[in-house]
Tab-separated table of C-alpha atoms in Angstrom:
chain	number	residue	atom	x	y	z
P	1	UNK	CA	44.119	-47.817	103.734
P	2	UNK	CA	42.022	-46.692	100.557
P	3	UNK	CA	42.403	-43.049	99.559
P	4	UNK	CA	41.241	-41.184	96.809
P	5	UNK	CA	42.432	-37.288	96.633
P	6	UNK	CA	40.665	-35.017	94.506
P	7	UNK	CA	43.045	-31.096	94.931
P	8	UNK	CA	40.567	-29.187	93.240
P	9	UNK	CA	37.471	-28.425	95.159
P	10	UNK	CA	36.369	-26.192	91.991
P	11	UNK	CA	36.823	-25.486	88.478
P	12	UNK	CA	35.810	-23.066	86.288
P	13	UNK	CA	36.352	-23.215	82.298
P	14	UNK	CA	34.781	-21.336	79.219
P	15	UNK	CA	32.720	-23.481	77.053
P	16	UNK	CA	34.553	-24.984	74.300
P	17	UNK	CA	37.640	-24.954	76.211
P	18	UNK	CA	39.350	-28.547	77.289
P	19	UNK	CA	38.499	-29.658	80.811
P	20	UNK	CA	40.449	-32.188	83.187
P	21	UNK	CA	39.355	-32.972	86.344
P	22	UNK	CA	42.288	-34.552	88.443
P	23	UNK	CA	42.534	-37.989	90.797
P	24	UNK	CA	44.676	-39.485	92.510
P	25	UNK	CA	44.545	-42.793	94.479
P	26	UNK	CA	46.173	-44.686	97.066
P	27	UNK	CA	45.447	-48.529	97.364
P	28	UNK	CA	47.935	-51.539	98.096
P	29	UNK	CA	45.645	-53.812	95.695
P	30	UNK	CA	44.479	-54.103	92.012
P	31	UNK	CA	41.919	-50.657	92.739
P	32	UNK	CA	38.268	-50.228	91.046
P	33	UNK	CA	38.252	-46.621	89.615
P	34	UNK	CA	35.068	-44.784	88.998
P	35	UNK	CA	33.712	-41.161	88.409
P	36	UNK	CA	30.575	-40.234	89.612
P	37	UNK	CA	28.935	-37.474	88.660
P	38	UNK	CA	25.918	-35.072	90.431
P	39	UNK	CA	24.079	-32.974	89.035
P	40	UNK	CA	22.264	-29.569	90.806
P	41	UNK	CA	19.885	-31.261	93.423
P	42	UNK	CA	20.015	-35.047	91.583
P	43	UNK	CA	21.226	-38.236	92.575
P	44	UNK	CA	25.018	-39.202	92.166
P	45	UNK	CA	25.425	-41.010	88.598
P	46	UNK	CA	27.546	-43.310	87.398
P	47	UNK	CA	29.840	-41.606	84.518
P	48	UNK	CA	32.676	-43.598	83.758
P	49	UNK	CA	34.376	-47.054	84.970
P	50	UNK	CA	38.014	-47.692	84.397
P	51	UNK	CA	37.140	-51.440	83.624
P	52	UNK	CA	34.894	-50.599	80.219
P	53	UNK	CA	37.508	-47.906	78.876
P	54	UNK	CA	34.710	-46.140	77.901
P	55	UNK	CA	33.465	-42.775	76.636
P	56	UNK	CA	30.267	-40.680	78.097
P	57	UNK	CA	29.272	-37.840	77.495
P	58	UNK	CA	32.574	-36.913	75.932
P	59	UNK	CA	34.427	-37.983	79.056
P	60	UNK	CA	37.545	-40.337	78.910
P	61	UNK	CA	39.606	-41.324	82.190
P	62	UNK	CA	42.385	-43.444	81.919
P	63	UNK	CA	43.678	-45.190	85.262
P	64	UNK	CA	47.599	-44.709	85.672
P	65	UNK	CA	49.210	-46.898	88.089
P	66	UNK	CA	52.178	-46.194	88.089
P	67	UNK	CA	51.229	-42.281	88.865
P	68	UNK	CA	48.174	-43.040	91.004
P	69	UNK	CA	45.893	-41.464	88.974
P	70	UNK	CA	42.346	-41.334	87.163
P	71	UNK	CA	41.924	-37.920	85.997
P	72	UNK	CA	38.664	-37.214	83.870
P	73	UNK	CA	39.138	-35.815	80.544
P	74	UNK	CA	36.711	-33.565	78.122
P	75	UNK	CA	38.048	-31.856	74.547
P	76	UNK	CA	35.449	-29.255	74.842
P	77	UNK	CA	33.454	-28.629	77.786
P	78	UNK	CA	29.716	-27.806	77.487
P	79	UNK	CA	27.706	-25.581	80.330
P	80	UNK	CA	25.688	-28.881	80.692
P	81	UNK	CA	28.855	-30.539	81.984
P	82	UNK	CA	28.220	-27.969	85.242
P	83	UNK	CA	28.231	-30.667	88.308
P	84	UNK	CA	30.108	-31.805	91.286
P	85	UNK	CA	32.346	-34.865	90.069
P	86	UNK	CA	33.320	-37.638	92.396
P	87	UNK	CA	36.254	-39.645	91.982
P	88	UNK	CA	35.550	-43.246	93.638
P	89	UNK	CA	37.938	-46.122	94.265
P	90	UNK	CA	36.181	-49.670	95.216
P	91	UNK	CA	37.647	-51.885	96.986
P	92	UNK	CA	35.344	-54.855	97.457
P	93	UNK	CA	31.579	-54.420	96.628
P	94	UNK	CA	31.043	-53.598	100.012
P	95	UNK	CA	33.663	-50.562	100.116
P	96	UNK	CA	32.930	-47.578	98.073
P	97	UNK	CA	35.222	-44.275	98.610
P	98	UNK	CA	34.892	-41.318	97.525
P	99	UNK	CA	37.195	-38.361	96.888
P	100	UNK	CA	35.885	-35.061	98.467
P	101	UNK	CA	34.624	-33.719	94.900
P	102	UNK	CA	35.103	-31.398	92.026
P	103	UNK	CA	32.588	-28.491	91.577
P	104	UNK	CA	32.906	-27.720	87.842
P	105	UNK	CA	31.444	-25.044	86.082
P	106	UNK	CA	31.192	-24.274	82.582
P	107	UNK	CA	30.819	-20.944	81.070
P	108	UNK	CA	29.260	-19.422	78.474
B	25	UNK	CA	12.585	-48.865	85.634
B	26	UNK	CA	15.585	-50.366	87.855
B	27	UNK	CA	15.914	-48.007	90.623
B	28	UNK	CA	17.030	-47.143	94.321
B	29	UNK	CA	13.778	-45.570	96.332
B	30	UNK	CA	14.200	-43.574	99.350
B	31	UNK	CA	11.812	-41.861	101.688
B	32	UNK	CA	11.330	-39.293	102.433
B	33	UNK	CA	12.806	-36.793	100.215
B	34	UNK	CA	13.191	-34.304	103.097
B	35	UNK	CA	12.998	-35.124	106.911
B	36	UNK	CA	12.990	-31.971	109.850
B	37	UNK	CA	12.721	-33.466	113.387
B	38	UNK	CA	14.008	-32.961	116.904
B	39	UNK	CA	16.656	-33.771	118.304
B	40	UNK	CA	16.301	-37.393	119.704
B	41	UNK	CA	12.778	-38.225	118.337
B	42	UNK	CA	13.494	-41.762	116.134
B	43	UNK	CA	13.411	-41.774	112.807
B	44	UNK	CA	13.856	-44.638	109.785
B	45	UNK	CA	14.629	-43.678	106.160
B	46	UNK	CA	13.607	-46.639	104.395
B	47	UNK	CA	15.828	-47.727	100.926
B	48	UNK	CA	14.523	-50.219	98.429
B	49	UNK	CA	16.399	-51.655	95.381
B	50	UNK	CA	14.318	-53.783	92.752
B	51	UNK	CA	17.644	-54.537	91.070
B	52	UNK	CA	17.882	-57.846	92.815
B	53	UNK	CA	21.725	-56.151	94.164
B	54	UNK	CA	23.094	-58.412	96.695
B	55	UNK	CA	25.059	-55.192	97.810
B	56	UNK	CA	23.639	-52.301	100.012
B	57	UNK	CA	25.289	-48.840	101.574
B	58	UNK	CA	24.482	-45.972	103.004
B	59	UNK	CA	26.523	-42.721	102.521
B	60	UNK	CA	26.025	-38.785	103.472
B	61	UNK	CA	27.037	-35.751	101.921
B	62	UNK	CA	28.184	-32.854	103.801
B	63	UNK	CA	29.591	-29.959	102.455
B	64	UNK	CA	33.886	-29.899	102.227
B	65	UNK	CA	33.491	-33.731	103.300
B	66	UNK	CA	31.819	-35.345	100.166
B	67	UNK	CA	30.445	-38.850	100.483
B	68	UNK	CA	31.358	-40.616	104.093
B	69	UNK	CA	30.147	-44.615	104.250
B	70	UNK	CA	27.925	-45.088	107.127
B	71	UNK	CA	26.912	-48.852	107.290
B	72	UNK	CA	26.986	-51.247	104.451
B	73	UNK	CA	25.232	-54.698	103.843
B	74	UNK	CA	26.753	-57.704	101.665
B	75	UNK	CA	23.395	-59.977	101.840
B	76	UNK	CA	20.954	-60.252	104.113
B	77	UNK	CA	21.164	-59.965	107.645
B	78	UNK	CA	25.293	-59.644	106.797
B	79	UNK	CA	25.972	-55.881	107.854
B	80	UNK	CA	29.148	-53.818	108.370
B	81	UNK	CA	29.911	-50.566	109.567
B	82	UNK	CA	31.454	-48.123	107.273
B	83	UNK	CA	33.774	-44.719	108.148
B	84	UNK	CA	30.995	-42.995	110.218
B	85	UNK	CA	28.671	-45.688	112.060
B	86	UNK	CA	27.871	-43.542	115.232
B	87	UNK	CA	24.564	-42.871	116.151
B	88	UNK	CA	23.018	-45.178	113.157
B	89	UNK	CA	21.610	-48.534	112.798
B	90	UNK	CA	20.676	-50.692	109.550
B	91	UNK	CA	19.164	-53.583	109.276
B	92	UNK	CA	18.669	-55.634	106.151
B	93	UNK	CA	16.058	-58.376	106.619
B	94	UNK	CA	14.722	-58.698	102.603
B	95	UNK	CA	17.494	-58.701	100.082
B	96	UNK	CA	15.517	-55.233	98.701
B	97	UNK	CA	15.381	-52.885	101.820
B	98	UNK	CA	17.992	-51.386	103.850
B	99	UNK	CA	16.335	-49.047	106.238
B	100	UNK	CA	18.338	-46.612	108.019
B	101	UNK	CA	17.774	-45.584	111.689
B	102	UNK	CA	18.731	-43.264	113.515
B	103	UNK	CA	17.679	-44.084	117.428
B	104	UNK	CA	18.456	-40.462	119.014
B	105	UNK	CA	19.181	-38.149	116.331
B	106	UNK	CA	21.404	-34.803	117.224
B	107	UNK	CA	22.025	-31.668	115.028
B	108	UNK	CA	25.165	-33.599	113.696
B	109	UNK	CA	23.432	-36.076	111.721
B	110	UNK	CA	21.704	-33.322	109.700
B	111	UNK	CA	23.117	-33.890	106.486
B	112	UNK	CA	22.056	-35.563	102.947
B	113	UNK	CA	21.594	-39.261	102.846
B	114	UNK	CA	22.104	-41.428	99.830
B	115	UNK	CA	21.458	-44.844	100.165
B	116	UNK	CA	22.671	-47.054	96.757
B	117	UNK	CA	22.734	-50.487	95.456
B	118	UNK	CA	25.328	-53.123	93.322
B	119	UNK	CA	25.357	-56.441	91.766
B	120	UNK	CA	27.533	-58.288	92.911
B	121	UNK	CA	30.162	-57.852	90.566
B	122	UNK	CA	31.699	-54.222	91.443
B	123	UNK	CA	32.324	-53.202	88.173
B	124	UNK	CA	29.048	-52.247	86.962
B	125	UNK	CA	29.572	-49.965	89.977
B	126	UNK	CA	26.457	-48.482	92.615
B	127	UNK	CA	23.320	-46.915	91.962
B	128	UNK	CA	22.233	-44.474	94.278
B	129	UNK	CA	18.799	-43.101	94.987
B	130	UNK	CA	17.559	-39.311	95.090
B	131	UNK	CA	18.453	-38.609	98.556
B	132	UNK	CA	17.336	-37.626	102.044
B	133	UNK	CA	17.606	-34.720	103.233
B	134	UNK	CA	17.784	-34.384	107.036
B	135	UNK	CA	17.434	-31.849	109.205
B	136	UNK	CA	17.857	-32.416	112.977
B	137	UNK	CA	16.587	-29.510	115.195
């Protein structure tokens, strides 16, 4: 079964200061990465898929198989980068799951 | 503007008076899900939907229905609603190819007295 493990429930950081928001996963198959991001009282957005290689925001994830892991990186955090972050493995369109979330907070 | 609409934004009711929070997608998505949010749980799948009239249940399909007769809305339903289901809904949409991932709408939130 599909499992995606998220240890911290919150982090805090000073702005400026290098953030990294850890993921791990556990799927037999080829797995569907993504982070999710939600900010105070908004919808869940998507941030980053491991498929693109992509950068948002500042954000970078790179998807580790042979440690499990997707962890979401940031050189310098800003206080607008204050949200709950969701890691989420797909398996399937139909199957979406979700880790149990990051709080982050960024201070001034 | 491509989008995921649900209604209402916030719901109070008693406990097993039926309800239906309606989700519409003018993305054309073939797929369809509904999730809530609770606090130390995150995101839970309730029911999903591949097409229409093809649904599935997720990780938490007790005391819900769906139904997905036009490839656009997914209502939700919840026949006898208890102070368990209060929680925040998200329903959310995808193509059919997973990797552009889902969009999700602004949420419901539900309160079950």
């Amino acid at each position: 079964a599909q499992r995606v493990t998220q240890p911290e429930k919150l982090l805090s950081v000073f702005k400026g200061a290098p953030v990294e928001l850890k993921c791990n996963y556990s799927y037999s198959g080829s797995p569907e990465l993504f982070w999710y991001v939600q900010y105070s009282r908004q919808r869940l957005q998507l941030l980053l898929r491991h498929i693109s290689r992509e950068s948002i925001k500042g954000f970078t994830a790179d998807l580790n198989k042979g440690e499990t892991s997707f962890h979401l990186k940031k050189p310098f955090a800003q206080e607008e980068d204050s949200a709950m972050y969701y890691c989420a493995l797909q398996s399937g369109s139909e199957k979406l799951v979700f880790g149990k979330g990051t709080k982050l907070t960024v201070n001034p | 503007e491509a989008q995921v609409t649900q209604n209402p934004r916030y719901l109070i009711t008693v406990t097993g008076k039926k309800l239906t929070v309606t989700c519409s997608q003018n993305m054309n998505h073939e797929y369809m899900s509904w999730y809530r949010q609770d606090p130390g749980l995150g995101l839970r799948q309730i029911y999903y939907s591949m097409n229409v009239e093809v649904t599935d249940k997720g990780d938490v399909p007790e005391g819900y229905k769906v139904s997905r007769k036009e490839k656009r809305n997914f209502p939700l339903i919840l026949e006898s609603p208890s102070p368990n289901q209060t929680s925040l809904y998200f329903c959310a949409s995808s193509p059919w190819d997973s990797n552009f991932g889902y969009t999700f709408g602004s949420g419901t939130r539900l309160t079950v007295v």
